[in-house]
Amino acid sequence: MTNFELAGQILILVILLVFSFIMSRYDLRSLAVPNWPYFVGYILIFLVRIIFYTATVYLNLLSAFILFDLYFAVRLITKNKLGKGDVFFGLFQGLCLAPKVLWICVAVEVLAAFFYAIIRFKTIKGIKFAFIPFMSIGLLTAFLIDWFVI
């Protein structure tokens, strides 16, 4: 990895951390998130991807559409129990990740949310909780694994 690419990775990590923190706070406070931060996050990540990784931008767009479609399908199947903000956060996740680590992201967030629900509520039927913090954990885990391990 060149110094130029390393700078891009660090910039993406900073954007990812700040954006995830902001969106998680919104979701934890009210179980809802406004739309405007998404557009800022999308534009920032997309610009960094174009500047630092022009050749692989198409892979991130593919990842974004895969996760968006996955969460949209889950939203339809669960009859809107997964929020619109979660679906849009999936688009952000995909812009940050390569397709090869999407499964890590989804597995970590689902397992983290499942264990949290079991420990906190003793049952997962009929409860509502913020999912974006778990999506942030999955995103950060997958990003770091992709950066340092794969």
CSV table of C-alpha atoms in Angstrom, one decimal:
chain,number,residue,atom,x,y,z
A,1,MET,CA,0.0,0.0,0.0
A,2,THR,CA,1.4,3.4,-1.0
A,3,ASN,CA,1.4,6.4,1.2
A,4,PHE,CA,-1.3,7.9,-1.0
A,5,GLU,CA,-3.6,4.9,-0.5
A,6,LEU,CA,-2.8,4.9,3.2
A,7,ALA,CA,-3.9,8.5,3.4
A,8,GLY,CA,-7.1,7.5,1.7
A,9,GLN,CA,-7.7,4.6,4.1
A,10,ILE,CA,-7.1,6.9,7.1
A,11,LEU,CA,-9.5,9.5,5.7
A,12,ILE,CA,-12.2,6.9,5.1
A,13,LEU,CA,-11.7,5.6,8.7
A,14,VAL,CA,-12.1,9.1,10.1
A,15,ILE,CA,-15.3,9.7,8.0
A,16,LEU,CA,-16.6,6.3,9.0
A,17,LEU,CA,-16.0,6.9,12.7
A,18,VAL,CA,-17.5,10.4,12.8
A,19,PHE,CA,-20.5,9.5,10.6
A,20,SER,CA,-21.2,6.3,12.5
A,21,PHE,CA,-21.0,8.1,15.8
A,22,ILE,CA,-23.4,10.9,14.7
A,23,MET,CA,-25.9,8.5,13.2
A,24,SER,CA,-25.8,6.1,16.2
A,25,ARG,CA,-26.5,9.0,18.5
A,26,TYR,CA,-29.5,10.1,16.5
A,27,ASP,CA,-30.8,6.5,16.4
A,28,LEU,CA,-30.2,5.9,20.2
A,29,ARG,CA,-32.0,9.1,21.1
A,30,SER,CA,-35.1,8.8,19.1
A,31,LEU,CA,-35.1,5.5,17.1
A,32,ALA,CA,-35.1,7.8,14.0
A,33,VAL,CA,-32.5,9.6,11.9
A,34,PRO,CA,-32.7,12.6,9.6
A,35,ASN,CA,-31.9,12.2,6.0
A,36,TRP,CA,-29.5,15.1,5.5
A,37,PRO,CA,-26.5,13.5,7.2
A,38,TYR,CA,-26.7,10.5,4.8
A,39,PHE,CA,-26.1,12.7,1.8
A,40,VAL,CA,-23.1,14.4,3.4
A,41,GLY,CA,-21.7,10.9,4.3
A,42,TYR,CA,-22.3,9.6,0.8
A,43,ILE,CA,-20.7,12.5,-0.9
A,44,LEU,CA,-17.6,12.5,1.4
A,45,ILE,CA,-17.0,8.8,1.0
A,46,PHE,CA,-17.6,8.8,-2.7
A,47,LEU,CA,-15.2,11.8,-3.2
A,48,VAL,CA,-12.5,10.0,-1.2
A,49,ARG,CA,-13.0,6.8,-3.2
A,50,ILE,CA,-12.8,8.7,-6.5
A,51,ILE,CA,-9.7,10.7,-5.4
A,52,PHE,CA,-7.7,7.8,-3.8
A,53,TYR,CA,-9.1,4.6,-5.4
A,54,THR,CA,-10.4,5.6,-8.9
A,55,ALA,CA,-9.9,2.1,-10.3
A,56,THR,CA,-12.1,0.3,-7.7
A,57,VAL,CA,-15.0,2.8,-7.2
A,58,TYR,CA,-17.3,0.4,-9.1
A,59,LEU,CA,-16.7,-2.3,-6.5
A,60,ASN,CA,-17.8,0.1,-3.7
A,61,LEU,CA,-20.9,1.1,-5.7
A,62,LEU,CA,-21.6,-2.6,-6.2
A,63,SER,CA,-21.2,-3.1,-2.4
A,64,ALA,CA,-23.5,-0.2,-1.7
A,65,PHE,CA,-26.3,-1.5,-3.9
A,66,ILE,CA,-25.9,-5.1,-2.5
A,67,LEU,CA,-26.3,-3.9,1.1
A,68,PHE,CA,-29.0,-1.4,0.3
A,69,ASP,CA,-31.0,-4.2,-1.5
A,70,LEU,CA,-30.4,-6.6,1.4
A,71,TYR,CA,-31.7,-4.2,4.0
A,72,PHE,CA,-34.5,-3.1,1.8
A,73,ALA,CA,-35.6,-6.7,1.4
A,74,VAL,CA,-35.4,-7.2,5.2
A,75,ARG,CA,-37.5,-4.1,5.6
A,76,LEU,CA,-40.1,-5.5,3.2
A,77,ILE,CA,-40.1,-9.0,4.8
A,78,THR,CA,-40.4,-7.6,8.3
A,79,LYS,CA,-43.2,-5.3,7.3
A,80,ASN,CA,-41.2,-2.0,8.0
A,81,LYS,CA,-39.8,-3.1,11.4
A,82,LEU,CA,-36.3,-2.2,10.1
A,83,GLY,CA,-36.3,1.5,9.7
A,84,LYS,CA,-35.6,3.6,6.6
A,85,GLY,CA,-32.5,5.0,8.3
A,86,ASP,CA,-31.1,1.5,8.6
A,87,VAL,CA,-31.6,0.9,4.9
A,88,PHE,CA,-29.8,4.1,4.0
A,89,PHE,CA,-27.0,3.3,6.5
A,90,GLY,CA,-26.5,0.1,4.5
A,91,LEU,CA,-25.8,2.2,1.4
A,92,PHE,CA,-23.1,4.1,3.4
A,93,GLN,CA,-21.7,0.8,4.6
A,94,GLY,CA,-21.4,-0.5,1.1
A,95,LEU,CA,-19.6,2.7,-0.1
A,96,CYS,CA,-17.0,2.1,2.7
A,97,LEU,CA,-16.5,-1.6,2.1
A,98,ALA,CA,-15.3,-4.0,-0.6
A,99,PRO,CA,-17.7,-6.8,-1.6
A,100,LYS,CA,-15.5,-9.5,-0.1
A,101,VAL,CA,-16.1,-8.3,3.4
A,102,LEU,CA,-19.8,-7.5,3.3
A,103,TRP,CA,-20.6,-10.9,4.9
A,104,ILE,CA,-18.4,-10.0,7.8
A,105,CYS,CA,-20.2,-6.7,8.3
A,106,VAL,CA,-23.6,-8.3,8.3
A,107,ALA,CA,-22.6,-11.2,10.5
A,108,VAL,CA,-21.0,-9.0,13.2
A,109,GLU,CA,-24.0,-6.6,13.3
A,110,VAL,CA,-26.6,-9.3,13.4
A,111,LEU,CA,-24.8,-11.3,16.1
A,112,ALA,CA,-24.1,-8.2,18.2
A,113,ALA,CA,-27.7,-7.1,18.0
A,114,PHE,CA,-29.0,-10.6,18.8
A,115,PHE,CA,-26.8,-11.0,21.8
A,116,TYR,CA,-27.6,-7.5,23.0
A,117,ALA,CA,-31.3,-8.2,22.7
A,118,ILE,CA,-31.0,-11.6,24.5
A,119,ILE,CA,-28.9,-10.1,27.4
A,120,ARG,CA,-30.9,-6.9,27.7
A,121,PHE,CA,-34.5,-8.0,27.1
A,122,LYS,CA,-34.4,-11.8,27.6
A,123,THR,CA,-36.5,-12.1,24.4
A,124,ILE,CA,-36.3,-10.5,21.0
A,125,LYS,CA,-40.0,-10.7,20.2
A,126,GLY,CA,-41.8,-7.4,19.9
A,127,ILE,CA,-39.0,-5.1,21.1
A,128,LYS,CA,-37.6,-2.0,19.4
A,129,PHE,CA,-34.1,-0.9,19.7
A,130,ALA,CA,-31.6,1.2,17.7
A,131,PHE,CA,-29.9,-0.9,15.0
A,132,ILE,CA,-27.5,1.7,13.6
A,133,PRO,CA,-25.0,1.3,16.5
A,134,PHE,CA,-24.8,-2.4,15.7
A,135,MET,CA,-24.4,-1.6,12.0
A,136,SER,CA,-21.6,0.8,12.9
A,137,ILE,CA,-19.8,-2.0,14.9
A,138,GLY,CA,-20.2,-4.3,11.9
A,139,LEU,CA,-18.9,-1.7,9.5
A,140,LEU,CA,-15.9,-0.8,11.6
A,141,THR,CA,-15.0,-4.5,12.2
A,142,ALA,CA,-15.3,-5.4,8.5
A,143,PHE,CA,-13.3,-2.2,7.5
A,144,LEU,CA,-10.5,-3.0,9.9
A,145,ILE,CA,-10.4,-6.7,9.0
A,146,ASP,CA,-10.2,-5.7,5.3
A,147,TRP,CA,-7.5,-3.2,6.0
A,148,PHE,CA,-5.2,-5.3,8.3
A,149,VAL,CA,-6.0,-8.9,7.7
A,150,ILE,CA,-7.3,-9.5,4.1
